[in-house]
Amino acid sequence: MQHSTDLSTYWLRIACAVGLLFQVSANASIESTEPSPVALEVELQLEEMMRSSELLTEHVLQQPDHVHTFYIARNYRPAWHDQQRLLQHADHFLQYAKRAPLKGLFTTGLQLDVIDRLRDNLSAFDKARLDILLTDAFMTLSMQAARGSLDPLAVDRQWHYQRPEVDVVSLLSDALKTHDIAERLDALLPRDKSYHQLVSALAFYRYLADRGDWPKLAKHGPQLKLGMRSDELGVLRERLRLTGDLLVDATAVDFFDTELDKAVRHFQERHGLAVDGIIGRKTRQALNVPVDQRIRQILLNLERWRWLPRELGERHIRIDMAGFKLSVHDKDDISLSMRVIVGRNSRKTPSFTSDIDHLILNPYWNVPELIAKRDLMPRILRDPKYLARQRIRVLRGYGQHEQELDSGSIDWSLYRNAPELPFRFRQDPGVSNSMGQIKFVLPNPFAILLHDTPSKHLFNQSVRAYSSGCIRVEDPLALADYVMGDTWQQDDFRKIMDNRQSAVLTLPRPIPVHMLYMTAWAEPNGSVQFRQDVYGWDGPLLAAIRKSGQPEPVEKVDAGTNKVETLARAGNRPIPQR
């Protein structure tokens, strides 16, 4: 079989070569300069590659169509060679590519090992192959920097952002003219400060991993807290010192003093745990997560960032589902932040973007049919007076044909398992309304809203996935005050809400809202945050990255002269100096 393939390859190359000779002869009157031997070999090899995948058993191209288009446009002239040698921009690209893992990028498919083997070979065949592989590597890395290495919908059906696009043919052509390969690649990465802070966090955690994993506490050890003595406290101190949570060394290593209490609380805050200063089961588990796992977590979230649009808006709102947090971003500043409640695991909040264009004070709640069947009907069957107590009306029809039904006269048992209900439910405005007293409306196909809630106590929980998909906000008045600008004050809102009359207020300027799922990020002050994968989306993403042939994310990166240590110790070190 191998002999047959080699023979067919031989005759294919002969045929292509003859064809090229005729083409060169025919174009002699047009072209003033004959193609170089390397250019002829580039054309021949690309023709072979495009005709038969069997010829690519070793050197499979990741972007064959783009590569072919690129070389056709330049009449197959080599992009990375002159007549004698590999050009300087090839070295610049290879240096960038080999350090790409420091930026959270993956290098599988770039064939850097093959490129290194070919770079000193002098034959036209090897030069052409090297040129093609360099072009393919540049385009592959460009695609990944611009839009991620994976299709998000293949791993997360709840992701509804449009991935960025990039014209890699024009990108490379322009970069070769301006000799700014590295700058062009960097410009493809997310520009948001949050992305680059997370890249710095990656450098810091790689720095820790290169020196071995941090020490572990006993898996099932006792509860530890302020004022106690324990032999485990030495291990705890070292663990917290390595990640910058503990900044002051103590003379009594085995005593749980106030500095250690502060460090534990700081660690708990960074990991979304109950901040009580006590080493209990959950805190002990978080402390024992290996550094390699934290590196993977950072890399997964850098990939999610690359799926996002490059422009989120100079002024916008972010909802971080895994962090249960809303933050208002105004340029590089966070002008408002608050806790939120997101969709429960069975009714996950999707990732998407839309604009808040108006808000409603004292809103009605038109109960979605799914919630009516799954949640409301079981409660009515258990307690027929539930509707009256919650001020929920039963309605039929719309507009002029709307009719209110007497809930007491309905035999609810008839609708216990009904696939559809012949009526709908609407809750009157008021403090007990499920929407609370303020509803923020952003058009979207998922019926997701931001709103107030009467269940304020749930904001005290560290994990806040309780809703049916909508976002409940901790301080709706502060958010309303911000989105309405200077035209309204909080007292103005309160006057309307106290009257229990519904009022629709149009925003002076719509504001984008981005629903994001990030289980690792860095705060503006450098604090690296990790959160529980509450929706279970990290696992499928990691599995997809491994399936695509990417190297283990925590493999050691050869970055040259202590690049990782330099980043880790830089002024933007992702551990705050408290």
Coordinates of C-alpha atoms in Angstrom, one line a residue, residues 13-268:
R13 CA 4.5 15.4 -9.1
I14 CA 5.7 14.7 -12.7
A15 CA 2.4 15.8 -14.1
C16 CA 2.3 19.0 -12.0
A17 CA 5.8 19.8 -13.0
V18 CA 5.1 19.4 -16.7
G19 CA 2.0 21.6 -16.3
L20 CA 4.1 24.2 -14.5
L21 CA 6.6 24.3 -17.3
F22 CA 3.9 25.0 -19.9
Q23 CA 2.4 27.7 -17.6
V24 CA 5.8 29.4 -17.2
S25 CA 6.3 29.3 -20.9
A26 CA 2.9 30.7 -21.6
N27 CA 3.4 33.5 -19.2
A28 CA 6.9 34.4 -20.3
S29 CA 5.6 37.3 -22.3
I30 CA 3.7 38.7 -19.3
E31 CA 6.2 38.0 -16.4
S32 CA 9.4 39.8 -16.6
T33 CA 11.0 37.6 -13.9
E34 CA 10.9 33.8 -13.9
P35 CA 9.5 32.2 -10.7
S36 CA 12.3 31.1 -8.3
P37 CA 12.8 27.4 -7.7
V38 CA 11.3 27.8 -4.3
A39 CA 8.2 29.5 -5.7
L40 CA 7.7 26.7 -8.3
E41 CA 8.1 24.2 -5.4
V42 CA 5.5 26.1 -3.3
E43 CA 3.0 25.9 -6.1
L44 CA 3.7 22.2 -6.8
Q45 CA 3.4 21.2 -3.1
L46 CA 0.2 23.2 -2.6
E47 CA -1.3 21.6 -5.6
E48 CA -0.5 18.2 -4.2
M49 CA -1.8 19.2 -0.8
M50 CA -5.1 20.4 -2.2
R51 CA -5.6 17.3 -4.3
S52 CA -4.9 14.5 -1.9
S53 CA -4.9 14.3 1.9
E54 CA -2.8 11.1 1.6
L55 CA 0.1 13.3 0.7
L56 CA -0.2 15.1 4.0
T57 CA 0.4 12.2 6.4
E58 CA 3.0 14.2 8.2
H59 CA 2.4 17.9 7.5
V60 CA -1.3 18.4 7.8
L61 CA -2.3 22.1 7.2
Q62 CA -4.8 23.6 9.6
Q63 CA -5.8 26.4 7.2
P64 CA -5.3 24.8 3.7
D65 CA -7.8 27.1 1.8
H66 CA -6.5 30.3 3.4
V67 CA -2.9 29.2 2.7
H68 CA -3.7 28.4 -0.9
T69 CA -5.5 31.7 -1.4
F70 CA -2.6 33.6 0.1
Y71 CA 0.0 32.1 -2.2
I72 CA -2.1 32.4 -5.3
A73 CA -2.4 36.2 -4.6
R74 CA 1.4 36.5 -4.5
N75 CA 2.0 34.2 -7.5
Y76 CA 3.5 31.6 -5.1
R77 CA 6.4 33.7 -4.1
P78 CA 7.8 32.6 -0.7
A79 CA 6.7 34.8 2.2
W80 CA 9.3 33.9 4.7
H81 CA 12.5 33.5 2.5
D82 CA 14.5 35.5 0.1
Q83 CA 16.8 33.8 -2.4
Q84 CA 19.4 32.9 0.3
R85 CA 17.9 32.6 3.8
L86 CA 15.0 32.7 6.2
L87 CA 14.0 36.3 6.7
Q88 CA 14.0 38.1 10.1
H89 CA 10.3 38.3 10.4
A90 CA 10.2 34.5 10.4
D91 CA 12.4 34.5 13.5
H92 CA 10.2 37.1 15.1
F93 CA 7.1 34.9 14.5
L94 CA 8.7 31.8 15.8
Q95 CA 9.8 33.6 19.0
Y96 CA 6.2 34.8 19.4
A97 CA 4.8 31.3 18.7
K98 CA 7.0 29.5 21.2
R99 CA 6.0 32.0 23.9
A100 CA 2.3 31.9 23.0
P101 CA 1.4 29.6 25.9
L102 CA 2.4 32.5 28.3
K103 CA -0.5 34.4 26.7
G104 CA -2.9 31.4 27.2
L105 CA -2.7 30.3 23.6
F106 CA -2.2 26.7 22.4
T107 CA 0.5 25.6 20.0
T108 CA -0.8 22.3 18.7
G109 CA -1.2 22.4 14.9
L110 CA 1.6 25.0 14.5
Q111 CA 4.1 22.1 13.8
L112 CA 6.9 24.1 15.5
D113 CA 9.0 21.0 15.9
V114 CA 8.9 20.3 12.1
I115 CA 9.6 23.9 11.3
D116 CA 12.7 23.8 13.6
R117 CA 13.9 20.7 11.7
L118 CA 13.4 22.3 8.3
R119 CA 14.8 25.7 8.9
D120 CA 18.5 24.9 8.2
N121 CA 17.8 22.7 5.1
L122 CA 18.9 24.2 1.8
S123 CA 16.9 22.3 -0.8
A124 CA 14.1 24.1 -2.7
F125 CA 11.7 21.4 -1.6
D126 CA 12.4 21.9 2.1
K127 CA 12.4 25.7 1.8
A128 CA 9.0 25.6 0.1
R129 CA 7.6 23.2 2.8
L130 CA 9.0 25.4 5.5
D131 CA 7.5 28.5 4.0
I132 CA 4.1 26.8 3.7
L133 CA 4.2 25.6 7.3
L134 CA 5.2 29.0 8.6
T135 CA 2.2 30.6 6.8
D136 CA -0.2 27.9 8.1
A137 CA 1.2 28.4 11.6
F138 CA 0.7 32.1 11.5
M139 CA -2.8 31.8 10.2
T140 CA -3.7 29.1 12.8
L141 CA -2.3 31.2 15.7
S142 CA -4.1 34.3 14.3
M143 CA -7.4 32.4 14.2
Q144 CA -7.0 31.3 17.8
A145 CA -6.0 34.7 19.1
A146 CA -8.9 36.3 17.3
R147 CA -11.7 33.9 18.0
G148 CA -10.5 31.0 20.2
S149 CA -9.3 27.5 19.3
L150 CA -12.7 25.9 19.7
D151 CA -16.3 26.6 18.4
P152 CA -18.1 27.5 21.7
L153 CA -21.4 26.0 20.5
A154 CA -19.6 22.6 20.3
V155 CA -19.0 22.7 24.0
D156 CA -21.6 25.1 25.4
R157 CA -25.1 25.2 23.9
Q158 CA -25.9 28.1 26.1
W159 CA -23.3 30.4 24.5
H160 CA -25.0 32.9 22.2
Y161 CA -22.3 35.4 21.3
Q162 CA -21.1 35.9 17.7
R163 CA -17.5 34.9 17.5
P164 CA -15.1 37.5 16.1
E165 CA -14.0 37.2 12.4
V166 CA -10.5 37.7 11.0
D167 CA -9.2 37.8 7.4
V168 CA -6.0 35.9 7.9
V169 CA -4.9 36.3 4.3
S170 CA -5.0 40.1 4.4
L171 CA -3.6 40.1 7.9
L172 CA -0.5 38.2 6.9
S173 CA -0.1 40.2 3.7
D174 CA -0.2 43.4 5.6
A175 CA 2.1 42.2 8.4
L176 CA 4.8 41.2 5.8
K177 CA 4.7 44.7 4.3
T178 CA 4.9 46.5 7.7
H179 CA 7.2 44.0 9.4
D180 CA 5.1 43.9 12.6
I181 CA 4.2 40.3 13.0
A182 CA 4.1 40.2 16.8
E183 CA 2.1 43.5 17.0
R184 CA -0.4 42.2 14.5
L185 CA -0.9 39.0 16.5
D186 CA -1.2 40.9 19.8
A187 CA -3.8 43.2 18.3
L188 CA -6.1 40.2 17.7
L189 CA -6.3 39.3 21.4
P190 CA -9.1 40.8 23.6
R191 CA -8.3 44.4 24.4
D192 CA -10.2 44.4 27.7
K193 CA -8.0 45.0 30.7
S194 CA -9.6 42.0 32.4
Y195 CA -8.1 39.6 29.8
H196 CA -4.6 40.9 30.3
Q197 CA -4.9 40.8 34.1
L198 CA -5.8 37.1 33.8
V199 CA -2.8 36.6 31.5
S200 CA -0.6 38.0 34.3
A201 CA -2.4 35.7 36.7
L202 CA -1.5 32.8 34.4
A203 CA 2.2 33.8 34.5
F204 CA 2.1 33.9 38.3
Y205 CA 0.6 30.5 38.7
R206 CA 3.0 29.0 36.1
Y207 CA 5.8 30.6 38.2
L208 CA 4.4 28.7 41.2
A209 CA 4.0 25.4 39.3
D210 CA 7.6 25.5 38.0
R211 CA 8.7 25.4 41.6
G212 CA 6.5 22.5 42.5
D213 CA 3.0 22.2 43.9
W214 CA 2.0 24.0 47.1
P215 CA 1.8 22.0 50.3
K216 CA -1.5 20.3 51.2
L217 CA -3.5 20.1 54.4
A218 CA -4.9 16.8 55.6
K219 CA -7.9 15.9 53.5
H220 CA -10.2 15.3 56.5
G221 CA -8.5 17.4 59.2
P222 CA -10.1 19.2 62.1
Q223 CA -11.7 22.7 62.0
L224 CA -9.1 25.4 62.6
K225 CA -9.8 29.0 63.7
L226 CA -8.5 32.0 65.5
G227 CA -6.8 31.3 68.9
M228 CA -6.2 27.6 68.2
R229 CA -2.9 25.7 68.1
S230 CA -2.2 23.0 65.6
D231 CA 0.8 21.3 63.9
E232 CA -1.1 21.9 60.6
L233 CA -0.8 25.7 60.9
G234 CA 2.8 25.6 59.5
V235 CA 1.6 24.0 56.3
L236 CA -1.4 26.4 56.2
R237 CA 0.9 29.4 56.5
E238 CA 3.2 28.3 53.7
R239 CA 0.2 27.6 51.5
L240 CA -1.2 31.0 52.0
R241 CA 2.2 32.7 51.7
L242 CA 2.8 31.2 48.3
T243 CA -0.3 32.8 46.8
G244 CA 0.1 36.1 48.6
D245 CA -2.8 35.8 51.0
L246 CA -0.4 35.8 54.0
L247 CA 2.0 38.7 53.9
V248 CA 3.3 38.7 57.5
D249 CA 5.3 35.8 58.9
A250 CA 4.7 34.9 62.6
T251 CA 7.1 33.8 65.2
A252 CA 4.6 31.2 66.6
V253 CA 4.1 29.0 63.6
D254 CA 1.7 26.7 65.3
F255 CA -0.6 29.4 66.6
F256 CA -3.7 30.7 64.7
D257 CA -3.1 34.5 65.2
T258 CA -5.0 37.5 63.8
E259 CA -2.7 37.8 60.7
L260 CA -3.4 34.2 59.8
D261 CA -7.1 34.9 60.3
K262 CA -6.9 37.8 57.9
A263 CA -5.1 35.7 55.4
V264 CA -7.7 32.9 55.6
R265 CA -10.5 35.4 55.1
H266 CA -8.7 36.9 52.1
F267 CA -8.3 33.4 50.6
Q268 CA -12.0 32.7 51.2

